[in-house]
Coordinates of C-alpha atoms in Angstrom, one line a residue:
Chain A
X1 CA -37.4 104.0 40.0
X2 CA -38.3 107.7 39.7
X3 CA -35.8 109.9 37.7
X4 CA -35.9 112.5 40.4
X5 CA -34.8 110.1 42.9
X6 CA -32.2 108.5 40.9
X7 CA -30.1 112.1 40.2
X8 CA -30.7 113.0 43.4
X9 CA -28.8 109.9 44.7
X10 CA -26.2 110.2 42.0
X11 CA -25.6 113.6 42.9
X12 CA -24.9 112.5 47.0
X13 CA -22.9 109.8 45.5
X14 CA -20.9 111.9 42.9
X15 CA -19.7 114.6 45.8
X16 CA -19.3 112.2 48.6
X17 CA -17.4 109.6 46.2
X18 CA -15.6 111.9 42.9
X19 CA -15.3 115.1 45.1
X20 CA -17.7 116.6 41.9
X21 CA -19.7 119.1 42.7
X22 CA -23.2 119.2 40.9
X23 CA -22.1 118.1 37.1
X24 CA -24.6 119.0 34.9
X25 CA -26.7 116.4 33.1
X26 CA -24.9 116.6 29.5
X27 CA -21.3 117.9 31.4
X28 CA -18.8 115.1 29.5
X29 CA -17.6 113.7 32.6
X30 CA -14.3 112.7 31.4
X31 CA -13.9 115.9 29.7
X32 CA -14.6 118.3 32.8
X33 CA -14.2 116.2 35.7
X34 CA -11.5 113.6 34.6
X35 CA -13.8 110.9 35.4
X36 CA -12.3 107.8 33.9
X37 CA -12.3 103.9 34.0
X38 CA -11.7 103.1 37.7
X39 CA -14.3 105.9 38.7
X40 CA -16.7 104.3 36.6
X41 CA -16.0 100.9 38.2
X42 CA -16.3 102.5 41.7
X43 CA -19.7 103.6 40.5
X44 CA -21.3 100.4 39.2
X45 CA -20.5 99.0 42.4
X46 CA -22.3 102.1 44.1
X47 CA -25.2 101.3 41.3
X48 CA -25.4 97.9 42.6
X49 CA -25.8 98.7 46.2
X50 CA -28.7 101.2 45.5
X51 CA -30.7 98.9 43.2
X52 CA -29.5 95.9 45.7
X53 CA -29.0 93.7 43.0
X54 CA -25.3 92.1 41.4
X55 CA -24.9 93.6 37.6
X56 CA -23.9 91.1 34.9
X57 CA -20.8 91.5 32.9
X58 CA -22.7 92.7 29.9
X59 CA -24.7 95.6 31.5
X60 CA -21.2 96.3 33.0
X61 CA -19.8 96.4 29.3
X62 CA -22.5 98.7 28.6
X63 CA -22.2 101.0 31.0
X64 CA -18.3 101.7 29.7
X65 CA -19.9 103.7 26.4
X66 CA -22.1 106.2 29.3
X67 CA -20.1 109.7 29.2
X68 CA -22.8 111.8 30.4
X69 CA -24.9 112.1 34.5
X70 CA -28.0 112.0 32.3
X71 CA -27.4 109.0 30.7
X72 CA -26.5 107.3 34.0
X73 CA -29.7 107.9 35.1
X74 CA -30.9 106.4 31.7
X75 CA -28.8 103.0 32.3
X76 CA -30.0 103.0 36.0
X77 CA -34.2 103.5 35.2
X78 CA -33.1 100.6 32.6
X79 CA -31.5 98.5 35.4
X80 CA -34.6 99.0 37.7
X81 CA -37.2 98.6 35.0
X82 CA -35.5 95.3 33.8
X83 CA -35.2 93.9 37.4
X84 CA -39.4 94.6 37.9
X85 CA -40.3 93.5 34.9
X86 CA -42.9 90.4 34.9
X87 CA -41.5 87.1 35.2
X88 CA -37.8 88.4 35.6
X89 CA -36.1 86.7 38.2
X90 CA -33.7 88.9 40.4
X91 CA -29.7 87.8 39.7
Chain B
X1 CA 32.2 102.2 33.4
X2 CA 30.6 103.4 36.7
X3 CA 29.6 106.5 37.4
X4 CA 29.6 108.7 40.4
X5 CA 26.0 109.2 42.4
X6 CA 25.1 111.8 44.2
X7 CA 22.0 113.1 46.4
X8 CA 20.6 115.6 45.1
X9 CA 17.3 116.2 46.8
X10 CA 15.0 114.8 50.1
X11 CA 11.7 114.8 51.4
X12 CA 11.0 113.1 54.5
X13 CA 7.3 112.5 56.5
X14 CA 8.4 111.4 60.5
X15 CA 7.6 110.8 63.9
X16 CA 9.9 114.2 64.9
X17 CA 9.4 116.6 61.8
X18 CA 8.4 117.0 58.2
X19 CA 11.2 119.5 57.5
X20 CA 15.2 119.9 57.9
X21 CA 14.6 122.1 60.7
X22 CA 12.0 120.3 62.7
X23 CA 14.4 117.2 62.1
X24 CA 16.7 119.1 63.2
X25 CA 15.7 120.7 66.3
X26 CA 14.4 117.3 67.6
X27 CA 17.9 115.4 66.9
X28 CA 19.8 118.5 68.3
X29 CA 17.1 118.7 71.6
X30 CA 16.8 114.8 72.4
X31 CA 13.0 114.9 71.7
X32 CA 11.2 111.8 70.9
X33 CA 8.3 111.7 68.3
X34 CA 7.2 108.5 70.3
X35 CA 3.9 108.3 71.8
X36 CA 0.7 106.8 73.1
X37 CA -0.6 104.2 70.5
X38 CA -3.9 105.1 69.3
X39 CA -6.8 102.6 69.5
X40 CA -8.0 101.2 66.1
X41 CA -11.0 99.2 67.3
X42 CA -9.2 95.7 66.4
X43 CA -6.0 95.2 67.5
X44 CA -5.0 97.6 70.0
X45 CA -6.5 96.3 72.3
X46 CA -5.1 92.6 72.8
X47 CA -1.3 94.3 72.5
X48 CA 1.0 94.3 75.2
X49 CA 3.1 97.2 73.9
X50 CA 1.0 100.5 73.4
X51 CA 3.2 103.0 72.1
X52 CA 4.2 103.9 68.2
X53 CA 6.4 106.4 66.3
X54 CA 3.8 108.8 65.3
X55 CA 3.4 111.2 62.8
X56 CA 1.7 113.7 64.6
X57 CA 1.2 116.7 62.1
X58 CA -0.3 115.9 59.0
X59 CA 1.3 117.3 55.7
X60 CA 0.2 119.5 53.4
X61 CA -0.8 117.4 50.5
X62 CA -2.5 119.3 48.0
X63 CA -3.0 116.5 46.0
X64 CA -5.1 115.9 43.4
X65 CA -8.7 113.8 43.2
X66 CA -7.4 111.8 40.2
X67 CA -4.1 111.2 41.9
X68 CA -5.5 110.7 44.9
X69 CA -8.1 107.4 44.0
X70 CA -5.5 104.7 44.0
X71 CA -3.9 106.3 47.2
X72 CA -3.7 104.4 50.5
X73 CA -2.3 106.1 53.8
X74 CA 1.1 104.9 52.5
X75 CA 0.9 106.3 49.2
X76 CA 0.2 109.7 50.5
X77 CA 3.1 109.7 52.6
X78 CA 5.3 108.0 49.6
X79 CA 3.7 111.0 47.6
X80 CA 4.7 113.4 49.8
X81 CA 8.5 112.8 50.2
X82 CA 8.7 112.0 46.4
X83 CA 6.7 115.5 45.6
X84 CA 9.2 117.2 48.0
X85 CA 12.3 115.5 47.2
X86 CA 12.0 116.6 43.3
X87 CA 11.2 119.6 44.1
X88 CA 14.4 120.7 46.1
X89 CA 16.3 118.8 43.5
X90 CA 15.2 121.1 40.9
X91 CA 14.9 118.2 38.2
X92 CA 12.5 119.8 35.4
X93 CA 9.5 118.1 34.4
X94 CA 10.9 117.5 30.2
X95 CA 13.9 115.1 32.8
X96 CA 10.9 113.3 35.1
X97 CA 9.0 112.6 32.1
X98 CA 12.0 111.3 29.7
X99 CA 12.4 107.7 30.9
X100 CA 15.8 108.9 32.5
X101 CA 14.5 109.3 35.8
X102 CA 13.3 106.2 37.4
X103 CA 12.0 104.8 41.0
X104 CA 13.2 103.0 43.3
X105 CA 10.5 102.9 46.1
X106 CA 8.9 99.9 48.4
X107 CA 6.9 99.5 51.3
X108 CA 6.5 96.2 53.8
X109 CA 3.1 95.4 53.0
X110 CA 1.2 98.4 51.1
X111 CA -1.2 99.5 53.0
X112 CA -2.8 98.1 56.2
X113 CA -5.5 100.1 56.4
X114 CA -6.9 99.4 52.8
X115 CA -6.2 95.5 53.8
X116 CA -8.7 95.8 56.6
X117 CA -11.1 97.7 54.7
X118 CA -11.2 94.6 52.0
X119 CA -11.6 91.7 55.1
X120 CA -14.1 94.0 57.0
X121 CA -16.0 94.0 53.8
X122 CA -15.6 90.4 52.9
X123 CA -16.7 89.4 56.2
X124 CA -19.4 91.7 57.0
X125 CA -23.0 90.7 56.9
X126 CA -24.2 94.0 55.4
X127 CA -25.5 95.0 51.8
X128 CA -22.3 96.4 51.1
X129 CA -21.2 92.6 50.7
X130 CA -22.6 92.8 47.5
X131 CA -19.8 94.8 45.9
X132 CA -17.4 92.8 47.0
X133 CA -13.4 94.5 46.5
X134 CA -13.7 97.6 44.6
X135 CA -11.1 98.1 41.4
X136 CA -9.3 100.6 43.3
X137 CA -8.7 98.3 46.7
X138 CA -6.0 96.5 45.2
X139 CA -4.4 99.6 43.6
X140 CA -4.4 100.8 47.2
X141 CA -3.4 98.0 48.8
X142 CA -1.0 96.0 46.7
X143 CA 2.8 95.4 47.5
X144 CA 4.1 98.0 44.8
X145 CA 1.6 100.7 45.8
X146 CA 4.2 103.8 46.5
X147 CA 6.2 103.1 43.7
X148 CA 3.5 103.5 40.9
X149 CA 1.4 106.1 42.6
X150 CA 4.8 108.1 42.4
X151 CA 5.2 107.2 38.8
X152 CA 1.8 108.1 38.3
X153 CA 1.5 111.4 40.0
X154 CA 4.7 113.0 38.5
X155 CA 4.7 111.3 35.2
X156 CA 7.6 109.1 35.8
X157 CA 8.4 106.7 32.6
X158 CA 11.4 105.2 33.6
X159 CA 12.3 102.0 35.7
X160 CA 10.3 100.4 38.7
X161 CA 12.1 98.9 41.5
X162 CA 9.4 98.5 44.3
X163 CA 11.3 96.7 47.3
X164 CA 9.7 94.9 50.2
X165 CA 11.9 93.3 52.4
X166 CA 10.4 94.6 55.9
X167 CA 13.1 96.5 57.6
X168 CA 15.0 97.0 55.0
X169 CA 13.0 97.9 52.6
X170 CA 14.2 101.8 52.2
X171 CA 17.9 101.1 52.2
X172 CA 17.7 98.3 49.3
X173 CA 15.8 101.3 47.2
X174 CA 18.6 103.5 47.8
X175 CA 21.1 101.0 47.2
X176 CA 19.6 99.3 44.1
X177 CA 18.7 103.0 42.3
X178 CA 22.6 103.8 43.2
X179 CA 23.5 100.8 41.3
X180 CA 21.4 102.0 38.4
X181 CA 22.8 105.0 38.2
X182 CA 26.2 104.1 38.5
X183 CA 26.0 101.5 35.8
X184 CA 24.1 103.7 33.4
X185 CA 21.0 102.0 33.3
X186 CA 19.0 105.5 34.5
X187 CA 20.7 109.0 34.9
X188 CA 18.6 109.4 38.0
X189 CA 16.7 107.3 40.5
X190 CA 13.8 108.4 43.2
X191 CA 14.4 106.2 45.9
X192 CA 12.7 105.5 49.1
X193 CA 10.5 103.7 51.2
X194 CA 7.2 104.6 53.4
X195 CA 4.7 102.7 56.2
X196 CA 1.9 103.5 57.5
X197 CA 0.4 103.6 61.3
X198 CA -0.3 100.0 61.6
X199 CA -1.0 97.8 64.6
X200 CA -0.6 94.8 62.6
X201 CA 3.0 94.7 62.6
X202 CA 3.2 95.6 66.2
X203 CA 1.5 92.6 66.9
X204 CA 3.5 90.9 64.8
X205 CA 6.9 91.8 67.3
X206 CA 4.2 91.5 70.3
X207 CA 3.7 88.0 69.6
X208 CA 7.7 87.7 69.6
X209 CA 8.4 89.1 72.4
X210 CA 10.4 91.7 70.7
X211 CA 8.3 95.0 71.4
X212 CA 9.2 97.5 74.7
X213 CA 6.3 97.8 76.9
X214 CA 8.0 98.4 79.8
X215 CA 7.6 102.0 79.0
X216 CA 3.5 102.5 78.3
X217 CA 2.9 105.3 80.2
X218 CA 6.3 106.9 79.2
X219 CA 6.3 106.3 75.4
X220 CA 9.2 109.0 75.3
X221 CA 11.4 107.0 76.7
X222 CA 11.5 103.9 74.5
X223 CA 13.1 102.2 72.3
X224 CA 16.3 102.6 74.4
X225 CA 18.9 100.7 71.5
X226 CA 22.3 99.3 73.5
X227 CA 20.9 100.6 77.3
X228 CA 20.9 98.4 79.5
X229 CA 17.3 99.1 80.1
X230 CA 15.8 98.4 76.7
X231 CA 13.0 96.1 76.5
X232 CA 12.0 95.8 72.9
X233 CA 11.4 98.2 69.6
X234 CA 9.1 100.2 68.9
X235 CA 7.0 100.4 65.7
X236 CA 6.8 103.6 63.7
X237 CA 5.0 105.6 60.8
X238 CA 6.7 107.7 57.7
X239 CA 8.8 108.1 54.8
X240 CA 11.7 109.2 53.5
X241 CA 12.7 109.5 49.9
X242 CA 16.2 111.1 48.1
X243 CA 16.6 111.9 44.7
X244 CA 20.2 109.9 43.5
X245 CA 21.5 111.2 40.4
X246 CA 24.5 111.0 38.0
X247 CA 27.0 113.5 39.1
X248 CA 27.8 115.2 35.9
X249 CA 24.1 115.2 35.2
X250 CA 23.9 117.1 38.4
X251 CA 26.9 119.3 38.0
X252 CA 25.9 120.5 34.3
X253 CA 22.1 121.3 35.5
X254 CA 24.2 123.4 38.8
X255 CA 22.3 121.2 41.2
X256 CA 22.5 121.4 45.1
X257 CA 24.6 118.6 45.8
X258 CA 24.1 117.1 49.4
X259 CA 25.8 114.4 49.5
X260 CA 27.7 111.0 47.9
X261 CA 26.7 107.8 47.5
X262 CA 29.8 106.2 47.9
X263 CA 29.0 102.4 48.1
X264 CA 26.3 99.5 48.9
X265 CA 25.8 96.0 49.8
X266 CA 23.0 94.2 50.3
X267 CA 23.3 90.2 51.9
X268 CA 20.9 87.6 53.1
X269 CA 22.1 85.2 56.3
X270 CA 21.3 82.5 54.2
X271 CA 19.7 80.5 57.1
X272 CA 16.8 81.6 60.0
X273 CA 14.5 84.0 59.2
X274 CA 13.9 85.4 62.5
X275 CA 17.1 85.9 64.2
X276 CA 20.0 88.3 63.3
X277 CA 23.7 86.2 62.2
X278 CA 26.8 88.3 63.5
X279 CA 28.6 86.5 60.4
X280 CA 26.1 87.4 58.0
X281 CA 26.2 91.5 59.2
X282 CA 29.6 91.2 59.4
X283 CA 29.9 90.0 56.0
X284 CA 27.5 92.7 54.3
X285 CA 29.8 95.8 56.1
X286 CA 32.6 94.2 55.0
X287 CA 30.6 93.7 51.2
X288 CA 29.9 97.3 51.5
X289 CA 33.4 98.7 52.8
X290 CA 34.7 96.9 49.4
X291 CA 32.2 98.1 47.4
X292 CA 32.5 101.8 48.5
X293 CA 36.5 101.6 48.4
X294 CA 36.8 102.7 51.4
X295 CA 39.3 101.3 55.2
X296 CA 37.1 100.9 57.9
X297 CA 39.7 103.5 59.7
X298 CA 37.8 106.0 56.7
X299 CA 34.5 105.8 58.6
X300 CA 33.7 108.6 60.9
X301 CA 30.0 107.5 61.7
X302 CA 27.7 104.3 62.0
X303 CA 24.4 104.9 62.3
X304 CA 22.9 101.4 63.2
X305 CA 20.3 99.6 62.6
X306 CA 20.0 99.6 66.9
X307 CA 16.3 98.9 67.5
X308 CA 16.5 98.5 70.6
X309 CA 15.8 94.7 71.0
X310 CA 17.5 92.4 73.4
X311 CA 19.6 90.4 71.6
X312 CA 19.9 92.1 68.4
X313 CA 21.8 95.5 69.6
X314 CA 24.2 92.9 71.2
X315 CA 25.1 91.0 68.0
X316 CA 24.6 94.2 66.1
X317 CA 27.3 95.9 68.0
X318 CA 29.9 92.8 67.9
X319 CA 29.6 92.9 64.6
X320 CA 30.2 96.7 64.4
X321 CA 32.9 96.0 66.7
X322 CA 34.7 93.1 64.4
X323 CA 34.5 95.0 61.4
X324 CA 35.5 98.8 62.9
X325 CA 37.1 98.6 66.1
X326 CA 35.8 101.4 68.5
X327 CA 36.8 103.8 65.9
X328 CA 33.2 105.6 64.3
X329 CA 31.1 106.9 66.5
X330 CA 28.2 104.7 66.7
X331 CA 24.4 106.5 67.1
X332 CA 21.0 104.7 67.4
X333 CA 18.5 107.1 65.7
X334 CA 15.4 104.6 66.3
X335 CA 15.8 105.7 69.6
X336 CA 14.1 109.4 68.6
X337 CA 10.9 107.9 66.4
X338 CA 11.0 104.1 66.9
X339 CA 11.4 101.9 64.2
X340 CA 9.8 103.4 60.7
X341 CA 9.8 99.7 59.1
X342 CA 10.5 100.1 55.3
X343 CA 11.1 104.3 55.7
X344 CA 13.8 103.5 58.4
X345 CA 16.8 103.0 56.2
X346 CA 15.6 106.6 54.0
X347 CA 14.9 108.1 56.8
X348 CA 18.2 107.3 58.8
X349 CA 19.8 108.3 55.4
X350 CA 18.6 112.0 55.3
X351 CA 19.0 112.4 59.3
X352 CA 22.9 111.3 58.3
X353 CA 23.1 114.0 55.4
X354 CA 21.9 116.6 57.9
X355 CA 24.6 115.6 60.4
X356 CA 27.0 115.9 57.5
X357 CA 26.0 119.3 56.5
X358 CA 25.7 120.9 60.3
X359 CA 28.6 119.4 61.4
X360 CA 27.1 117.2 64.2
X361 CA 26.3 113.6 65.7
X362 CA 23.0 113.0 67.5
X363 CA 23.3 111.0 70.3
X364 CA 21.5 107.5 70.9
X365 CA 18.2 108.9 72.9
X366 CA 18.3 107.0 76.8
X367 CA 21.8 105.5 76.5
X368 CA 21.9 106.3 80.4
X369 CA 23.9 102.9 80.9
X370 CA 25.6 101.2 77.9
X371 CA 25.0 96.9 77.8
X372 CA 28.3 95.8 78.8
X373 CA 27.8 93.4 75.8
X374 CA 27.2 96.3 73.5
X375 CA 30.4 98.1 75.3
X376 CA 33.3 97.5 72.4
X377 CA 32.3 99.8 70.4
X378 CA 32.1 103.8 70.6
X379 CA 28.4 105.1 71.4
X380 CA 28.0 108.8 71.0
X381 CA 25.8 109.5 74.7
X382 CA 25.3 113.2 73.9
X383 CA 25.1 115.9 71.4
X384 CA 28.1 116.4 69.6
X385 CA 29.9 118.6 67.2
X386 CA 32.1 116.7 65.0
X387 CA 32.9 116.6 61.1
X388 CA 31.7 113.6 59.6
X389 CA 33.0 112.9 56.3
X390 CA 32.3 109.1 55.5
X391 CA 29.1 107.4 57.2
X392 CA 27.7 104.4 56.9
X393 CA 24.1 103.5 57.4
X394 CA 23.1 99.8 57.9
X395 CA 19.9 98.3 58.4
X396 CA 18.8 94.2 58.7
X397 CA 15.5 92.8 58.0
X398 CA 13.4 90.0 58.7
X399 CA 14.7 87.7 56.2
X400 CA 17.5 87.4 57.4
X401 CA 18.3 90.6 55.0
X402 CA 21.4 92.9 55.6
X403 CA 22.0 96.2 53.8
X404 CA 25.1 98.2 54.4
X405 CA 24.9 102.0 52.5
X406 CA 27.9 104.1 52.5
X407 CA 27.5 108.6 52.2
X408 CA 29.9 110.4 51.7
X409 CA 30.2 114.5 52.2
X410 CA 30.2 116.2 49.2
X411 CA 33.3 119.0 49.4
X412 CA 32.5 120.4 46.4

């Protein structure tokens, strides 16, 4: 999946969801927006319904150490790339 | 040792005003905040009765995005009161945050709305599917929903109580934060109850039989509690909450005092579940008259549960009648909003203060021809100016739950 589109996206999702307004790619988001625990939940769900796929527990675990907009779009171009990759089966 | 408890603060969201004077100048003017029920796309349809207590103007939140993400409809209303409430008592935020203040707030069935969001996903067909119930559903949603987003919001540490016994939800948070203040166990309580606009629960009395729909193109003339016309209740929307503190916590901080809570009883029929037990009322305003130390001669006002169902105003008023005579002056004030489901009791509690503190009794709304059945007792049929020093405030729940609270005037 294209970076580009991915922030894009995230950015729709962040002001329609959080109410935050274009965080910048190294902002700490629980720093400046008080972004915490349930609205990283709420956004692994939205992750799952733009890569249309069900996210294991792990990558869920792993997603809990992400502070940062750029390195969700890190963790999501790792979800996509994982999911196409040759002989992987989607969940 | 007891203590003394007093009121020392109110907010209130309602079908007929979000303020003392809007409350006001609709008890004073006999206007009803009842009106056309709004279609929701699922139930309203298949509903005979098609009217509901409505809160027509929408507060002024000003909440908060990281308050506002576990909040259902009900919790912003719960919110609301509670945000109001402290701040006309004046309680400083070193108090709210010391474990001395605690809350005492319920709900019938958290939100609704929240609840139908989670089975329309769960049943849908769509991609959305995939994400099943999001984390904060559930926080929305669940049972105890008002009392923790109120904790939460204001940095409240101290005791939970979050009632849910249907109609009676908002008078058992009253009554059990009194008893913790009287018995030391908090030095104030934030007490209360909320519901939001729901069609499920008027289908619930639909299916009974027990909802008005006699009046569907004249929603501002229902419920009509003790008329001879009444068909049925009325479902309605809000919340009311009160701050109940210690009264030498109250005195020493030079507190508005507006009012006494002078006694409460809370008893279950111990049998049906449906239908209302004269013994079993009688026996919780006799509970309560005990409690409060008070004659029933002592009692200048009743404001009854009176929803404005067939047989339940009948026994209702008997039992009034048993217990009292035809001495208080007996006022339905369902009759101006409906029936508020777990905010009623609150509600009905800060309407009563306000009649204290004016000086006046707000009649029953359509009590153009009093149920001979309903006769014994002394309905107050207009707007009248009267001192009214001891009032009681009852309220009876599906449940087969009674709850008898007892206010006093505070002279000073």
């Amino acid at each position: 999946m294209e970076r580009d589109r991915i922030t894009t996206e995230l950015l729709r999702i962040f002001r329609t969801l959080f109410e935050i307004e274009t965080p910048g790619l190294d902002e700490d988001l629980r720093e400046v927006y008080e972004f915490d625990s349930i609205d990283a939940i709420e956004l692994l769900r939205e992750i799952e319904v733009m890569l249309d796929t069900v996210l294991t527990r792990a990558e869920k675990e792993a997603a809990m150490e992400i502070r940062t907009l750029g390195q969700i779009v890190d963790y999501i171009q790792h979800l996509a790339a994982r999911r196409a990759g040759p002989g992987r089966a989607r969940p | 040792m007891t203590r003394r408890v007093v009121i020392t603060g109110w907010g209130a969201v309602t079908p007929i005003g979000l303020d003392a004077a809007g409350l006001r100048r609709h008890l004073t003017e006999g206007i009803s905040g009842v009106r056309r029920m709004r279609d929701d796309d699922l139930l309203a349809e298949h509903i005979h009765c098609k009217v509901f207590g409505t809160v027509s103007q929408a507060p002024d939140y000003g909440f908060r995005r990281r308050d506002t993400k576990t909040m259902g409809p009900v919790a912003f209303y719960a919110c609301q009161t509670a945000k109001e409430a402290l701040a006309a008592s004046g309680l400083d935020g070193a108090f709210i945050r010391s474990g001395r203040l605690g809350v005492a707030f319920g709900s019938t069935h958290g939100s609704p709305t929240v609840q139908r969001h989670i089975y329309r996903t769960f049943f849908s067909d769509d991609r959305q599917k995939l994400a099943s119930v999001g984390a904060v559903d559930y926080l929305k949603s669940m049972v105890h929903t008002t009392a923790v987003n109120i904790t939460k919001m204001f940095g409240i540490t101290g005791r939970v109580i979050a009632s849910s016994t249907a109609c009676t939800t908002g008078s058992q948070a009253i009554g059990f934060g009194y008893e913790a203040v009287k018995y030391g166990l908090q030095d104030a309580m934030l007490c209360g109850g909320a519901d939001e606009y729901d069609t499920t629960t008027v289908a619930v009395f639909d299916n009974l039989l027990a909802c008005s729909t006699a009046f569907n193109d004249t929603p501002h003339l229902t419920p009509r509690p003790f008329d001879q016309r009444r068909d049925g209740l009325v479902v309605g929307e809000g919340a009311g909450a009160l701050i109940l503190e210690e009264l030498d916590h109250a005195r020493r901080r030079g507190a508005p005092i507006l009012g006494e809570v002078a006694g409460f009883a809370c008893t279950n029929n111990g049998g049906d579940l449906i239908l209302p037990s004269p013994e079993g009322i009688v026996q919780c305003l006799r509970a309560a008259l005990e409690n409060a130390r008070l004659a029933p001669q002592d009692v200048d006002l009743v404001s009854a549960h009176a929803t404005g169902t067939k047989m339940g105003d009948v026994i209702e008023a008997q039992a009034i009648g048993r217990v009292y005579g035809d001495g208080p002056a007996v006022t339905g004030l369902k009759s101006y909003m409906g029936h508020t489901m777990g905010s009623c009791g609150a509600i009905e509690t800060i309407l009563v203060l306000l009649m204290m503190a004016d000086g006046f009794i707000a009649p029953t709304l359509h009590l153009a021809q009093i149920d001979p059945r309903c006769a014994t007792i002394r309905h107050v049929t207009g707007l009248r100016e009267a001192p009214v020093r001891v009032a009681a405030v009852q309220n009876f729940a599906f449940g087969g739950v009674n709850t008898c609270l007892f206010l006093r005037r505070w002279e000073g």
